[in-house]
mmCIF file with all atom_site columns, C-alpha atoms and ligand atoms in Angstrom:
data_model
loop_
_atom_site.group_PDB
_atom_site.id
_atom_site.type_symbol
_atom_site.label_atom_id
_atom_site.label_alt_id
_atom_site.label_comp_id
_atom_site.label_asym_id
_atom_site.label_entity_id
_atom_site.label_seq_id
_atom_site.pdbx_PDB_ins_code
_atom_site.Cartn_x
_atom_site.Cartn_y
_atom_site.Cartn_z
_atom_site.occupancy
_atom_site.B_iso_or_equiv
_atom_site.pdbx_formal_charge
_atom_site.auth_seq_id
_atom_site.auth_comp_id
_atom_site.auth_asym_id
_atom_site.auth_atom_id
_atom_site.pdbx_PDB_model_num
ATOM   1   C  CA  . MET A 1 1   ? -14.092 8.561  33.284 1.00 46.00 ? 97  MET A CA  1
ATOM   2   C  CA  . SER A 1 2   ? -12.118 11.839 33.064 1.00 61.00 ? 98  SER A CA  1
ATOM   3   C  CA  . THR A 1 3   ? -8.880  12.086 35.476 1.00 88.00 ? 99  THR A CA  1
ATOM   4   C  CA  . HIS A 1 4   ? -7.221  15.893 36.203 1.00 92.00 ? 100 HIS A CA  1
ATOM   5   C  CA  . ASP A 1 5   ? -4.532  16.980 37.427 1.00 95.00 ? 101 ASP A CA  1
ATOM   6   C  CA  . PRO A 1 6   ? -4.781  20.447 39.293 1.00 94.00 ? 102 PRO A CA  1
ATOM   7   C  CA  . ASN A 1 7   ? -0.879  21.380 38.592 1.00 96.00 ? 103 ASN A CA  1
ATOM   8   C  CA  . CYS A 1 8   ? -1.367  20.348 34.482 1.00 98.00 ? 104 CYS A CA  1
ATOM   9   C  CA  . ILE A 1 9   ? -2.225  23.966 32.041 1.00 98.00 ? 105 ILE A CA  1
ATOM   10  C  CA  . PHE A 1 10  ? -3.811  21.338 29.461 1.00 98.00 ? 106 PHE A CA  1
ATOM   11  C  CA  . CYS A 1 11  ? -6.151  20.179 32.426 1.00 98.00 ? 107 CYS A CA  1
ATOM   12  C  CA  . LYS A 1 12  ? -7.051  23.538 33.214 1.00 98.00 ? 108 LYS A CA  1
ATOM   13  C  CA  . ILE A 1 13  ? -7.835  24.261 29.890 1.00 98.00 ? 109 ILE A CA  1
ATOM   14  C  CA  . VAL A 1 14  ? -9.890  21.632 29.255 1.00 98.00 ? 110 VAL A CA  1
ATOM   15  C  CA  . ALA A 1 15  ? -11.459 22.371 32.317 1.00 97.00 ? 111 ALA A CA  1
ATOM   16  C  CA  . GLY A 1 16  ? -11.900 26.498 31.494 1.00 97.00 ? 112 GLY A CA  1
ATOM   17  C  CA  . GLN A 1 17  ? -10.073 27.359 34.100 1.00 97.00 ? 113 GLN A CA  1
ATOM   18  C  CA  . ILE A 1 18  ? -7.405  28.802 31.527 1.00 97.00 ? 114 ILE A CA  1
ATOM   19  C  CA  . PRO A 1 19  ? -9.158  30.492 28.521 1.00 98.00 ? 115 PRO A CA  1
ATOM   20  C  CA  . SER A 1 20  ? -8.226  29.007 24.917 1.00 98.00 ? 116 SER A CA  1
ATOM   21  C  CA  . ARG A 1 21  ? -9.326  29.911 21.625 1.00 98.00 ? 117 ARG A CA  1
ATOM   22  C  CA  . LYS A 1 22  ? -11.255 26.692 20.496 1.00 98.00 ? 118 LYS A CA  1
ATOM   23  C  CA  . VAL A 1 23  ? -11.050 24.872 17.502 1.00 98.00 ? 119 VAL A CA  1
ATOM   24  C  CA  . TYR A 1 24  ? -13.285 21.388 18.282 1.00 98.00 ? 120 TYR A CA  1
ATOM   25  C  CA  . GLU A 1 25  ? -14.613 19.371 21.622 1.00 98.00 ? 121 GLU A CA  1
ATOM   26  C  CA  . ASP A 1 26  ? -16.588 16.729 22.175 1.00 98.00 ? 122 ASP A CA  1
ATOM   27  C  CA  . GLU A 1 27  ? -16.837 14.646 25.377 1.00 98.00 ? 123 GLU A CA  1
ATOM   28  C  CA  . ASP A 1 28  ? -13.679 13.087 25.407 1.00 98.00 ? 124 ASP A CA  1
ATOM   29  C  CA  . ILE A 1 29  ? -11.435 15.741 23.065 1.00 98.00 ? 125 ILE A CA  1
ATOM   30  C  CA  . LEU A 1 30  ? -10.338 19.363 22.892 1.00 98.00 ? 126 LEU A CA  1
ATOM   31  C  CA  . ALA A 1 31  ? -8.528  21.295 19.763 1.00 99.00 ? 127 ALA A CA  1
ATOM   32  C  CA  . PHE A 1 32  ? -7.486  24.726 20.497 1.00 98.00 ? 128 PHE A CA  1
ATOM   33  C  CA  . HIS A 1 33  ? -5.060  26.812 19.388 1.00 98.00 ? 129 HIS A CA  1
ATOM   34  C  CA  . ASP A 1 34  ? -1.265  27.446 20.006 1.00 98.00 ? 130 ASP A CA  1
ATOM   35  C  CA  . ILE A 1 35  ? -0.559  30.647 21.887 1.00 98.00 ? 131 ILE A CA  1
ATOM   36  C  CA  . GLN A 1 36  ? 1.926   30.562 20.454 1.00 98.00 ? 132 GLN A CA  1
ATOM   37  C  CA  . PRO A 1 37  ? 2.033   29.524 16.310 1.00 98.00 ? 133 PRO A CA  1
ATOM   38  C  CA  . TRP A 1 38  ? 4.448   28.374 14.353 1.00 97.00 ? 134 TRP A CA  1
ATOM   39  C  CA  . ALA A 1 39  ? 2.583   28.767 11.189 1.00 98.00 ? 135 ALA A CA  1
ATOM   40  C  CA  . PRO A 1 40  ? -0.615  30.039 10.182 1.00 98.00 ? 136 PRO A CA  1
ATOM   41  C  CA  . VAL A 1 41  ? -2.881  26.898 11.370 1.00 98.00 ? 137 VAL A CA  1
ATOM   42  C  CA  . HIS A 1 42  ? -1.281  25.784 14.868 1.00 98.00 ? 138 HIS A CA  1
ATOM   43  C  CA  . PHE A 1 43  ? -3.653  24.286 16.938 1.00 99.00 ? 139 PHE A CA  1
ATOM   44  C  CA  . LEU A 1 44  ? -3.408  21.832 19.291 1.00 99.00 ? 140 LEU A CA  1
ATOM   45  C  CA  . LEU A 1 45  ? -5.811  18.422 20.222 1.00 99.00 ? 141 LEU A CA  1
ATOM   46  C  CA  . VAL A 1 46  ? -5.556  16.710 23.796 1.00 98.00 ? 142 VAL A CA  1
ATOM   47  C  CA  . PRO A 1 47  ? -7.805  14.122 25.157 1.00 98.00 ? 143 PRO A CA  1
ATOM   48  C  CA  . LYS A 1 48  ? -9.945  15.395 27.935 1.00 98.00 ? 144 LYS A CA  1
ATOM   49  C  CA  . ARG A 1 49  ? -8.595  12.844 30.050 1.00 97.00 ? 145 ARG A CA  1
ATOM   50  C  CA  . HIS A 1 50  ? -4.866  13.518 31.595 1.00 98.00 ? 146 HIS A CA  1
ATOM   51  C  CA  . ILE A 1 51  ? -2.741  11.608 29.728 1.00 98.00 ? 147 ILE A CA  1
ATOM   52  C  CA  . ALA A 1 52  ? 1.173   12.482 30.183 1.00 98.00 ? 148 ALA A CA  1
ATOM   53  C  CA  . SER A 1 53  ? 2.461   11.490 26.857 1.00 98.00 ? 149 SER A CA  1
ATOM   54  C  CA  . MET A 1 54  ? 2.502   8.684  24.036 1.00 98.00 ? 150 MET A CA  1
ATOM   55  C  CA  . ALA A 1 55  ? 4.544   7.047  26.312 1.00 98.00 ? 151 ALA A CA  1
ATOM   56  C  CA  . GLN A 1 56  ? 1.394   5.972  28.090 1.00 98.00 ? 152 GLN A CA  1
ATOM   57  C  CA  . VAL A 1 57  ? -1.189  5.314  25.552 1.00 98.00 ? 153 VAL A CA  1
ATOM   58  C  CA  . GLY A 1 58  ? -1.935  1.422  25.434 1.00 97.00 ? 154 GLY A CA  1
ATOM   59  C  CA  . PRO A 1 59  ? -4.686  -0.639 23.788 1.00 98.00 ? 155 PRO A CA  1
ATOM   60  C  CA  . ASP A 1 60  ? -7.023  0.695  25.945 1.00 97.00 ? 156 ASP A CA  1
ATOM   61  C  CA  . ASP A 1 61  ? -6.583  4.308  24.137 1.00 98.00 ? 157 ASP A CA  1
ATOM   62  C  CA  . ALA A 1 62  ? -6.833  3.318  20.624 1.00 98.00 ? 158 ALA A CA  1
ATOM   63  C  CA  . ALA A 1 63  ? -10.783 4.367  20.250 1.00 98.00 ? 159 ALA A CA  1
ATOM   64  C  CA  . LEU A 1 64  ? -10.122 7.458  21.170 1.00 98.00 ? 160 LEU A CA  1
ATOM   65  C  CA  . MET A 1 65  ? -6.804  8.141  19.416 1.00 98.00 ? 161 MET A CA  1
ATOM   66  C  CA  . GLY A 1 66  ? -8.742  6.637  16.742 1.00 98.00 ? 162 GLY A CA  1
ATOM   67  C  CA  . ARG A 1 67  ? -10.959 9.474  16.743 1.00 98.00 ? 163 ARG A CA  1
ATOM   68  C  CA  . LEU A 1 68  ? -8.442  12.142 17.989 1.00 98.00 ? 164 LEU A CA  1
ATOM   69  C  CA  . MET A 1 69  ? -6.055  11.212 14.826 1.00 98.00 ? 165 MET A CA  1
ATOM   70  C  CA  . THR A 1 70  ? -8.897  11.128 12.310 1.00 98.00 ? 166 THR A CA  1
ATOM   71  C  CA  . LEU A 1 71  ? -10.908 14.352 13.382 1.00 98.00 ? 167 LEU A CA  1
ATOM   72  C  CA  . ILE A 1 72  ? -7.140  16.136 11.964 1.00 98.00 ? 168 ILE A CA  1
ATOM   73  C  CA  . PRO A 1 73  ? -8.305  16.167 7.956  1.00 98.00 ? 169 PRO A CA  1
ATOM   74  C  CA  . ARG A 1 74  ? -11.573 17.694 8.722  1.00 98.00 ? 170 ARG A CA  1
ATOM   75  C  CA  . LEU A 1 75  ? -10.566 20.785 11.588 1.00 98.00 ? 171 LEU A CA  1
ATOM   76  C  CA  . ALA A 1 76  ? -7.226  21.519 9.231  1.00 98.00 ? 172 ALA A CA  1
ATOM   77  C  CA  . ALA A 1 77  ? -9.110  22.534 6.153  1.00 98.00 ? 173 ALA A CA  1
ATOM   78  C  CA  . GLU A 1 78  ? -11.965 23.583 8.606  1.00 98.00 ? 174 GLU A CA  1
ATOM   79  C  CA  . GLN A 1 79  ? -9.071  25.992 10.273 1.00 98.00 ? 175 GLN A CA  1
ATOM   80  C  CA  . GLY A 1 80  ? -7.422  26.991 6.580  1.00 98.00 ? 176 GLY A CA  1
ATOM   81  C  CA  . CYS A 1 81  ? -4.989  24.914 5.961  1.00 98.00 ? 177 CYS A CA  1
ATOM   82  C  CA  . ASN A 1 82  ? -4.575  24.290 1.673  1.00 98.00 ? 178 ASN A CA  1
ATOM   83  C  CA  . PRO A 1 83  ? -5.786  20.893 -0.057 1.00 98.00 ? 179 PRO A CA  1
ATOM   84  C  CA  . TYR A 1 84  ? -3.444  17.823 -0.198 1.00 98.00 ? 180 TYR A CA  1
ATOM   85  C  CA  . PRO A 1 85  ? -0.833  17.818 -2.167 1.00 98.00 ? 181 PRO A CA  1
ATOM   86  C  CA  . GLU A 1 86  ? -0.734  21.755 -2.781 1.00 98.00 ? 182 GLU A CA  1
ATOM   87  C  CA  . GLY A 1 87  ? -1.038  22.554 0.754  1.00 98.00 ? 183 GLY A CA  1
ATOM   88  C  CA  . GLY A 1 88  ? -1.599  19.647 3.744  1.00 98.00 ? 184 GLY A CA  1
ATOM   89  C  CA  . PHE A 1 89  ? -0.797  20.125 6.816  1.00 98.00 ? 185 PHE A CA  1
ATOM   90  C  CA  . ARG A 1 90  ? 2.020   18.855 9.864  1.00 98.00 ? 186 ARG A CA  1
ATOM   91  C  CA  . ILE A 1 91  ? 1.171   16.424 12.751 1.00 98.00 ? 187 ILE A CA  1
ATOM   92  C  CA  . VAL A 1 92  ? 3.815   16.474 15.602 1.00 98.00 ? 188 VAL A CA  1
ATOM   93  C  CA  . CYS A 1 93  ? 3.290   14.949 19.288 1.00 98.00 ? 189 CYS A CA  1
ATOM   94  C  CA  . ASN A 1 94  ? 6.376   15.700 21.337 1.00 98.00 ? 190 ASN A CA  1
ATOM   95  C  CA  . THR A 1 95  ? 7.137   12.867 23.738 1.00 98.00 ? 191 THR A CA  1
ATOM   96  C  CA  . GLY A 1 96  ? 8.977   12.944 26.838 1.00 98.00 ? 192 GLY A CA  1
ATOM   97  C  CA  . VAL A 1 97  ? 11.682  15.721 27.382 1.00 98.00 ? 193 VAL A CA  1
ATOM   98  C  CA  . GLU A 1 98  ? 14.346  14.127 24.423 1.00 98.00 ? 194 GLU A CA  1
ATOM   99  C  CA  . GLY A 1 99  ? 11.268  14.079 22.527 1.00 98.00 ? 195 GLY A CA  1
ATOM   100 C  CA  . GLY A 1 100 ? 10.709  18.147 23.210 1.00 98.00 ? 196 GLY A CA  1
ATOM   101 C  CA  . GLN A 1 101 ? 7.756   17.734 25.008 1.00 98.00 ? 197 GLN A CA  1
ATOM   102 C  CA  . GLU A 1 102 ? 7.213   20.848 27.675 1.00 98.00 ? 198 GLU A CA  1
ATOM   103 C  CA  . VAL A 1 103 ? 3.741   20.256 28.470 1.00 98.00 ? 199 VAL A CA  1
ATOM   104 C  CA  . HIS A 1 104 ? 3.078   17.138 29.811 1.00 98.00 ? 200 HIS A CA  1
ATOM   105 C  CA  . HIS A 1 105 ? -0.682  16.505 29.031 1.00 98.00 ? 201 HIS A CA  1
ATOM   106 C  CA  . LEU A 1 106 ? -0.744  14.206 25.304 1.00 98.00 ? 202 LEU A CA  1
ATOM   107 C  CA  . HIS A 1 107 ? -1.118  16.668 22.457 1.00 98.00 ? 203 HIS A CA  1
ATOM   108 C  CA  . VAL A 1 108 ? -0.950  16.331 19.361 1.00 99.00 ? 204 VAL A CA  1
ATOM   109 C  CA  . HIS A 1 109 ? 0.014   19.368 17.161 1.00 98.00 ? 205 HIS A CA  1
ATOM   110 C  CA  . VAL A 1 110 ? -1.570  20.702 13.865 1.00 98.00 ? 206 VAL A CA  1
ATOM   111 C  CA  . MET A 1 111 ? 0.272   23.376 11.643 1.00 98.00 ? 207 MET A CA  1
ATOM   112 C  CA  . GLY A 1 112 ? -0.375  24.336 8.549  1.00 98.00 ? 208 GLY A CA  1
ATOM   113 C  CA  . GLY A 1 113 ? -0.802  27.054 6.050  1.00 98.00 ? 209 GLY A CA  1
ATOM   114 C  CA  . PRO A 1 114 ? 1.234   29.169 3.195  1.00 97.00 ? 210 PRO A CA  1
ATOM   115 C  CA  . ARG A 1 115 ? 4.752   29.573 3.973  1.00 97.00 ? 211 ARG A CA  1
ATOM   116 C  CA  . PRO A 1 116 ? 6.914   31.188 5.190  1.00 96.00 ? 212 PRO A CA  1
ATOM   117 C  CA  . TRP A 1 117 ? 5.961   29.671 8.751  1.00 97.00 ? 213 TRP A CA  1
ATOM   118 C  CA  . SER A 1 118 ? 7.691   31.481 12.033 1.00 96.00 ? 214 SER A CA  1
ATOM   119 C  CA  . ARG A 1 119 ? 9.584   27.919 12.525 1.00 93.00 ? 215 ARG A CA  1
ATOM   120 C  CA  . GLY A 1 120 ? 9.620   24.518 11.329 1.00 86.00 ? 216 GLY A CA  1
HETATM 121 P  P1  . 5GP B 2 .   ? 5.294   20.939 23.665 1.00 63.84 ? 155 5GP B P1  1
HETATM 122 O  O1  . 5GP B 2 .   ? 6.462   21.506 23.093 1.00 63.84 ? 155 5GP B O1  1
HETATM 123 O  O2  . 5GP B 2 .   ? 4.955   20.629 24.745 1.00 63.84 ? 155 5GP B O2  1
HETATM 124 O  O3  . 5GP B 2 .   ? 4.978   19.739 22.195 1.00 63.84 ? 155 5GP B O3  1
HETATM 125 O  O4  . 5GP B 2 .   ? 4.415   22.172 23.082 1.00 63.84 ? 155 5GP B O4  1
HETATM 126 C  C1  . 5GP B 2 .   ? 3.900   22.859 23.976 1.00 63.84 ? 155 5GP B C1  1
HETATM 127 C  C2  . 5GP B 2 .   ? 2.881   23.751 23.071 1.00 63.84 ? 155 5GP B C2  1
HETATM 128 O  O5  . 5GP B 2 .   ? 1.793   24.629 23.975 1.00 63.84 ? 155 5GP B O5  1
HETATM 129 C  C3  . 5GP B 2 .   ? 3.585   24.921 22.537 1.00 63.84 ? 155 5GP B C3  1
HETATM 130 O  O6  . 5GP B 2 .   ? 3.802   25.032 21.351 1.00 63.84 ? 155 5GP B O6  1
HETATM 131 C  C4  . 5GP B 2 .   ? 3.065   26.163 23.278 1.00 63.84 ? 155 5GP B C4  1
HETATM 132 O  O7  . 5GP B 2 .   ? 3.006   27.241 22.445 1.00 63.84 ? 155 5GP B O7  1
HETATM 133 C  C5  . 5GP B 2 .   ? 1.945   25.618 23.575 1.00 63.84 ? 155 5GP B C5  1
HETATM 134 N  N1  . 5GP B 2 .   ? 0.980   26.048 24.632 1.00 63.84 ? 155 5GP B N1  1
HETATM 135 C  C6  . 5GP B 2 .   ? 1.266   26.494 26.229 1.00 63.84 ? 155 5GP B C6  1
HETATM 136 N  N2  . 5GP B 2 .   ? 1.241   27.074 27.275 1.00 63.84 ? 155 5GP B N2  1
HETATM 137 C  C7  . 5GP B 2 .   ? -0.267  27.057 26.532 1.00 63.84 ? 155 5GP B C7  1
HETATM 138 C  C8  . 5GP B 2 .   ? -1.272  27.940 27.168 1.00 63.84 ? 155 5GP B C8  1
HETATM 139 O  O8  . 5GP B 2 .   ? -1.634  28.083 27.831 1.00 63.84 ? 155 5GP B O8  1
HETATM 140 N  N3  . 5GP B 2 .   ? -2.220  27.750 25.982 1.00 63.84 ? 155 5GP B N3  1
HETATM 141 C  C9  . 5GP B 2 .   ? -1.778  27.781 24.325 1.00 63.84 ? 155 5GP B C9  1
HETATM 142 N  N4  . 5GP B 2 .   ? -2.832  27.931 23.620 1.00 63.84 ? 155 5GP B N4  1
HETATM 143 N  N5  . 5GP B 2 .   ? -1.096  27.051 24.260 1.00 63.84 ? 155 5GP B N5  1
HETATM 144 C  C10 . 5GP B 2 .   ? -0.329  27.066 24.915 1.00 63.84 ? 155 5GP B C10 1
HETATM 145 ZN ZN1 . ZN  B 3 .   ? -3.633  17.860 32.057 1.00 63.84 ? 156 ZN  B ZN1 1
#
């Protein structure tokens, strides 16, 4: 089931060809720290399979995306996001050029931790 785009930086991270600081991994999903964090906690969740963006997601991806999203509270807490409601976190999924997406392999940003943040 895994597709790999040899020109995709996140496929290379999934394959271990580019190193990353891993947060979580299972058969279908990888989470790793963003190389240029905006916040004290800033990691990315990606499907291991190359999906270019949220614009390509459909009904067949419901289980994968459901698992990816429902991992977020647990991983955010493990990585140091403070508890809701005083703490919390921000989820961002830039989609397409006008959506601000720079890496065209679907990823969800999770940002949190004490303010101020360097951006956002
Ligand atoms: P986008 O603008 O596509 O939503 O965000 C892409 C994110 O990927 C950026 O926050 C950027 O810092 C991060 N990023 C780009 N290249 C690498 C890399 O090689 N390693 C890691 N860990 N993060 C990266
Ligand atoms: Zn990819």
